[in-house]
């Protein structure tokens, strides 16, 4: 799978949040990938209807949770999808969060074991990717998969991640958007989302690496943190903030729309993002 098959921009949404009709329209709008979030089950039953409704768009998981989805089952689903839609599916995996996993142990070791099992099951290195924030897992993603899938990160993280994964690995980062130029409305839509993620150890620790402190990781968050992780403002300003990841070294940016205007927002942003691709 070549990076250009993903395009410069894609769309991130919960795995059951895309309809086939949505997928078709998003492809026509120029988005290159659909990222299925919120830990899709190992059967990956939502993938094929989206691929069946489209012609070129890539469907990827962001991510299959290694604690909830056995590697053998995920590999079987990969091969089933690959047989019908060669080259159009990317298996993204990750270790999730200790707060949400009762059996959580050292995530690095667990990821290595899971990747070993995917190797044994014949899932090609270039057809899988790994959710990664810190240096050690970023290096693992570059060495054992197509590349890294950072989530809930500022553009400064993207620049550092590119240094770590090197020039050849995929770097596909997610960024959240509220399409409004009213700051109060943006906070009303996104403050609780930010609060949820800064309450998770791995995200909070990662943000501290980039200069944010306990004074930022509050409810509601500081303006500096909010502006770094939530793109808001005019459509032009949002497009510029999303493109900052590309400028910092990302190959692809997965756009997650917050609020109720998911498709209208993506329609508005599409021509601006296409112009920056």
GROMACS .gro file of C-alpha atoms in nm:
model
  277
    1UNK     CA    1   0.000   0.000   0.000
    2UNK     CA    2   0.149   0.331  -0.107
    3UNK     CA    3   0.101   0.642   0.105
    4UNK     CA    4  -0.058   0.824  -0.187
    5UNK     CA    5  -0.346   0.577  -0.182
    6UNK     CA    6  -0.452   0.742   0.145
    7UNK     CA    7  -0.444   1.092   0.002
    8UNK     CA    8  -0.345   1.390   0.214
    9UNK     CA    9  -0.669   1.407   0.414
   10UNK     CA   10  -0.916   1.148   0.539
   11UNK     CA   11  -1.206   1.128   0.782
   12UNK     CA   12  -1.202   0.976   1.133
   13UNK     CA   13  -1.530   0.860   1.287
   14UNK     CA   14  -1.656   0.581   1.513
   15UNK     CA   15  -1.660   0.254   1.322
   16UNK     CA   16  -2.040   0.239   1.313
   17UNK     CA   17  -2.075   0.608   1.220
   18UNK     CA   18  -2.019   0.581   0.844
   19UNK     CA   19  -2.296   0.474   0.611
   20UNK     CA   20  -2.222   0.344   0.261
   21UNK     CA   21  -2.385   0.660   0.126
   22UNK     CA   22  -2.153   0.873   0.342
   23UNK     CA   23  -1.853   0.678   0.216
   24UNK     CA   24  -1.951   0.736  -0.146
   25UNK     CA   25  -1.996   1.109  -0.095
   26UNK     CA   26  -1.672   1.147   0.099
   27UNK     CA   27  -1.485   0.972  -0.180
   28UNK     CA   28  -1.641   1.207  -0.432
   29UNK     CA   29  -1.542   1.505  -0.216
   30UNK     CA   30  -1.179   1.397  -0.242
   31UNK     CA   31  -1.110   1.243   0.098
   32UNK     CA   32  -0.869   0.954   0.061
   33UNK     CA   33  -0.942   0.737   0.364
   34UNK     CA   34  -1.209   0.651   0.617
   35UNK     CA   35  -1.069   0.579   0.964
   36UNK     CA   36  -1.293   0.353   1.174
   37UNK     CA   37  -1.244   0.446   1.538
   38UNK     CA   38  -1.383   0.343   1.876
   39UNK     CA   39  -1.231  -0.008   1.873
   40UNK     CA   40  -1.412  -0.193   1.594
   41UNK     CA   41  -1.461  -0.563   1.677
   42UNK     CA   42  -1.227  -0.819   1.525
   43UNK     CA   43  -1.487  -0.936   1.273
   44UNK     CA   44  -1.456  -0.594   1.103
   45UNK     CA   45  -1.809  -0.633   0.970
   46UNK     CA   46  -1.849  -0.262   0.899
   47UNK     CA   47  -1.558  -0.246   0.653
   48UNK     CA   48  -1.690  -0.430   0.348
   49UNK     CA   49  -2.014  -0.232   0.304
   50UNK     CA   50  -1.807   0.088   0.286
   51UNK     CA   51  -1.564  -0.058   0.034
   52UNK     CA   52  -1.849  -0.206  -0.167
   53UNK     CA   53  -2.010   0.139  -0.199
   54UNK     CA   54  -1.689   0.307  -0.320
   55UNK     CA   55  -1.422   0.263  -0.584
   56UNK     CA   56  -1.090   0.397  -0.461
   57UNK     CA   57  -1.112   0.519  -0.102
   58UNK     CA   58  -0.909   0.332   0.161
   59UNK     CA   59  -1.082   0.204   0.474
   60UNK     CA   60  -0.861   0.173   0.782
   61UNK     CA   61  -0.912   0.089   1.148
   62UNK     CA   62  -0.804   0.342   1.409
   63UNK     CA   63  -0.776   0.123   1.596
   64UNK     CA   64  -0.846  -0.246   1.657
   65UNK     CA   65  -0.780  -0.282   2.029
   66UNK     CA   66  -0.528  -0.558   2.095
   67UNK     CA   67  -0.685  -0.646   2.431
   68UNK     CA   68  -1.035  -0.691   2.288
   69UNK     CA   69  -0.964  -0.841   1.945
   70UNK     CA   70  -0.746  -1.152   1.920
   71UNK     CA   71  -0.480  -1.122   1.651
   72UNK     CA   72  -0.588  -1.441   1.475
   73UNK     CA   73  -0.944  -1.312   1.438
   74UNK     CA   74  -0.827  -0.972   1.315
   75UNK     CA   75  -0.596  -1.146   1.066
   76UNK     CA   76  -0.877  -1.367   0.939
   77UNK     CA   77  -1.089  -1.056   0.883
   78UNK     CA   78  -0.801  -0.886   0.704
   79UNK     CA   79  -0.764  -1.175   0.462
   80UNK     CA   80  -1.140  -1.190   0.402
   81UNK     CA   81  -1.150  -0.820   0.316
   82UNK     CA   82  -0.831  -0.836   0.109
   83UNK     CA   83  -0.974  -1.118  -0.102
   84UNK     CA   84  -1.270  -0.900  -0.202
   85UNK     CA   85  -1.103  -0.558  -0.210
   86UNK     CA   86  -0.730  -0.600  -0.279
   87UNK     CA   87  -0.514  -0.317  -0.151
   88UNK     CA   88  -0.794  -0.102  -0.008
   89UNK     CA   89  -0.786  -0.192   0.360
   90UNK     CA   90  -0.531  -0.095   0.627
   91UNK     CA   91  -0.536  -0.272   0.963
   92UNK     CA   92  -0.458  -0.021   1.237
   93UNK     CA   93  -0.395  -0.170   1.581
   94UNK     CA   94  -0.321  -0.024   1.922
   95UNK     CA   95  -0.303  -0.087   2.295
   96UNK     CA   96  -0.576   0.152   2.404
   97UNK     CA   97  -0.578   0.292   2.759
   98UNK     CA   98  -0.507   0.135   3.099
   99UNK     CA   99  -0.815   0.311   3.240
  100UNK     CA  100  -1.039   0.111   3.004
  101UNK     CA  101  -0.872  -0.231   3.008
  102UNK     CA  102  -0.889  -0.465   3.304
  103UNK     CA  103  -0.610  -0.695   3.180
  104UNK     CA  104  -0.377  -0.413   3.079
  105UNK     CA  105  -0.007  -0.495   3.111
  106UNK     CA  106   0.306  -0.353   2.950
  107UNK     CA  107   0.164  -0.222   2.622
  108UNK     CA  108   0.493  -0.237   2.432
  109UNK     CA  109   0.542  -0.607   2.501
  110UNK     CA  110   0.178  -0.679   2.417
  111UNK     CA  111   0.208  -0.491   2.087
  112UNK     CA  112   0.519  -0.688   1.994
  113UNK     CA  113   0.340  -1.016   2.065
  114UNK     CA  114   0.037  -0.906   1.862
  115UNK     CA  115   0.254  -0.806   1.567
  116UNK     CA  116   0.432  -1.140   1.590
  117UNK     CA  117   0.094  -1.312   1.565
  118UNK     CA  118  -0.002  -1.099   1.265
  119UNK     CA  119   0.327  -1.203   1.103
  120UNK     CA  120   0.246  -1.568   1.166
  121UNK     CA  121  -0.102  -1.518   1.019
  122UNK     CA  122   0.035  -1.361   0.702
  123UNK     CA  123  -0.075  -0.999   0.745
  124UNK     CA  124   0.189  -0.802   0.549
  125UNK     CA  125   0.392  -0.540   0.733
  126UNK     CA  126   0.293  -0.277   0.476
  127UNK     CA  127  -0.079  -0.340   0.531
  128UNK     CA  128  -0.089  -0.265   0.902
  129UNK     CA  129  -0.014   0.039   1.118
  130UNK     CA  130   0.023   0.104   1.491
  131UNK     CA  131  -0.128   0.371   1.717
  132UNK     CA  132   0.172   0.546   1.871
  133UNK     CA  133   0.250   0.851   2.083
  134UNK     CA  134   0.580   0.804   2.267
  135UNK     CA  135   0.922   0.744   2.115
  136UNK     CA  136   0.944   0.371   2.183
  137UNK     CA  137   0.614   0.279   2.022
  138UNK     CA  138   0.673   0.523   1.736
  139UNK     CA  139   0.995   0.335   1.659
  140UNK     CA  140   0.813   0.003   1.684
  141UNK     CA  141   0.547   0.127   1.442
  142UNK     CA  142   0.813   0.228   1.191
  143UNK     CA  143   1.000  -0.101   1.223
  144UNK     CA  144   0.710  -0.348   1.232
  145UNK     CA  145   0.436  -0.184   1.024
  146UNK     CA  146   0.362   0.068   0.753
  147UNK     CA  147   0.387   0.339   1.016
  148UNK     CA  148   0.233   0.529   1.304
  149UNK     CA  149  -0.116   0.656   1.384
  150UNK     CA  150  -0.090   0.935   1.645
  151UNK     CA  151  -0.416   1.059   1.799
  152UNK     CA  152  -0.504   1.374   1.996
  153UNK     CA  153  -0.175   1.547   1.931
  154UNK     CA  154  -0.063   1.901   1.848
  155UNK     CA  155   0.138   1.970   1.533
  156UNK     CA  156   0.454   1.988   1.745
  157UNK     CA  157   0.415   1.617   1.814
  158UNK     CA  158   0.398   1.548   1.442
  159UNK     CA  159   0.733   1.714   1.384
  160UNK     CA  160   0.898   1.512   1.662
  161UNK     CA  161   0.728   1.192   1.550
  162UNK     CA  162   0.865   1.236   1.198
  163UNK     CA  163   1.216   1.262   1.339
  164UNK     CA  164   1.163   0.937   1.530
  165UNK     CA  165   0.997   0.725   1.260
  166UNK     CA  166   1.231   0.848   0.988
  167UNK     CA  167   1.154   0.961   0.635
  168UNK     CA  168   1.008   0.638   0.499
  169UNK     CA  169   0.739   0.535   0.750
  170UNK     CA  170   0.377   0.644   0.724
  171UNK     CA  171   0.275   0.914   0.968
  172UNK     CA  172  -0.103   0.955   0.971
  173UNK     CA  173  -0.226   1.178   1.252
  174UNK     CA  174  -0.580   1.256   1.368
  175UNK     CA  175  -0.707   1.605   1.448
  176UNK     CA  176  -1.043   1.722   1.583
  177UNK     CA  177  -1.248   2.001   1.428
  178UNK     CA  178  -1.539   2.220   1.533
  179UNK     CA  179  -1.657   2.418   1.233
  180UNK     CA  180  -1.748   2.749   1.394
  181UNK     CA  181  -1.581   3.085   1.426
  182UNK     CA  182  -1.753   3.145   1.759
  183UNK     CA  183  -1.513   3.052   2.038
  184UNK     CA  184  -1.786   2.994   2.296
  185UNK     CA  185  -1.965   2.753   2.065
  186UNK     CA  186  -1.641   2.568   1.995
  187UNK     CA  187  -1.582   2.524   2.368
  188UNK     CA  188  -1.941   2.413   2.425
  189UNK     CA  189  -1.899   2.143   2.164
  190UNK     CA  190  -1.548   2.024   2.243
  191UNK     CA  191  -1.457   2.094   2.608
  192UNK     CA  192  -1.590   1.762   2.735
  193UNK     CA  193  -1.411   1.574   2.460
  194UNK     CA  194  -1.084   1.738   2.556
  195UNK     CA  195  -1.153   1.667   2.923
  196UNK     CA  196  -1.208   1.300   2.846
  197UNK     CA  197  -0.875   1.261   2.671
  198UNK     CA  198  -0.665   1.461   2.915
  199UNK     CA  199  -0.808   1.231   3.180
  200UNK     CA  200  -0.630   0.937   3.017
  201UNK     CA  201  -0.274   0.883   3.133
  202UNK     CA  202  -0.110   0.822   2.797
  203UNK     CA  203  -0.253   1.136   2.635
  204UNK     CA  204  -0.183   1.358   2.936
  205UNK     CA  205   0.175   1.231   2.956
  206UNK     CA  206   0.225   1.291   2.586
  207UNK     CA  207   0.099   1.649   2.607
  208UNK     CA  208   0.336   1.718   2.895
  209UNK     CA  209   0.623   1.620   2.665
  210UNK     CA  210   0.528   1.920   2.452
  211UNK     CA  211   0.522   2.180   2.724
  212UNK     CA  212   0.167   2.157   2.856
  213UNK     CA  213   0.130   2.151   3.234
  214UNK     CA  214  -0.135   2.068   3.492
  215UNK     CA  215  -0.255   2.426   3.449
  216UNK     CA  216  -0.347   2.339   3.090
  217UNK     CA  217  -0.485   1.990   3.154
  218UNK     CA  218  -0.790   2.120   3.337
  219UNK     CA  219  -1.167   2.111   3.291
  220UNK     CA  220  -1.224   2.324   3.094
  221UNK     CA  221  -0.880   2.315   2.932
  222UNK     CA  222  -0.659   2.617   2.891
  223UNK     CA  223  -0.701   2.817   2.572
  224UNK     CA  224  -0.351   2.715   2.463
  225UNK     CA  225  -0.429   2.344   2.490
  226UNK     CA  226  -0.773   2.382   2.337
  227UNK     CA  227  -0.636   2.565   2.035
  228UNK     CA  228  -0.359   2.309   1.992
  229UNK     CA  229  -0.586   2.004   1.976
  230UNK     CA  230  -0.915   2.147   1.844
  231UNK     CA  231  -0.917   2.319   1.506
  232UNK     CA  232  -1.185   2.587   1.504
  233UNK     CA  233  -1.256   2.922   1.345
  234UNK     CA  234  -1.326   3.003   0.983
  235UNK     CA  235  -1.301   2.718   0.731
  236UNK     CA  236  -0.979   2.874   0.600
  237UNK     CA  237  -0.826   2.886   0.947
  238UNK     CA  238  -0.925   2.524   1.013
  239UNK     CA  239  -0.774   2.410   0.684
  240UNK     CA  240  -0.452   2.587   0.777
  241UNK     CA  241  -0.438   2.422   1.119
  242UNK     CA  242  -0.496   2.077   0.970
  243UNK     CA  243  -0.229   2.145   0.710
  244UNK     CA  244   0.016   2.234   0.988
  245UNK     CA  245   0.049   1.861   1.053
  246UNK     CA  246   0.143   1.804   0.691
  247UNK     CA  247   0.390   2.090   0.710
  248UNK     CA  248   0.542   1.926   1.019
  249UNK     CA  249   0.588   1.593   0.844
  250UNK     CA  250   0.258   1.404   0.838
  251UNK     CA  251   0.177   1.208   0.523
  252UNK     CA  252  -0.193   1.210   0.603
  253UNK     CA  253  -0.433   1.388   0.840
  254UNK     CA  254  -0.751   1.217   0.961
  255UNK     CA  255  -1.015   1.484   1.023
  256UNK     CA  256  -1.259   1.418   1.308
  257UNK     CA  257  -1.561   1.649   1.309
  258UNK     CA  258  -1.712   1.716   1.650
  259UNK     CA  259  -2.076   1.819   1.677
  260UNK     CA  260  -2.382   1.742   1.472
  261UNK     CA  261  -2.274   1.885   1.138
  262UNK     CA  262  -2.041   1.606   1.033
  263UNK     CA  263  -2.116   1.584   0.661
  264UNK     CA  264  -2.190   1.956   0.606
  265UNK     CA  265  -1.860   2.044   0.775
  266UNK     CA  266  -1.667   1.801   0.557
  267UNK     CA  267  -1.838   1.939   0.246
  268UNK     CA  268  -1.730   2.289   0.343
  269UNK     CA  269  -1.372   2.189   0.415
  270UNK     CA  270  -1.323   1.961   0.114
  271UNK     CA  271  -1.228   2.221  -0.150
  272UNK     CA  272  -0.998   2.404   0.091
  273UNK     CA  273  -0.821   2.083   0.186
  274UNK     CA  274  -0.800   1.969  -0.175
  275UNK     CA  275  -0.625   2.294  -0.258
  276UNK     CA  276  -0.365   2.214   0.009
  277UNK     CA  277  -0.310   1.852  -0.095
   0.00000   0.00000   0.00000
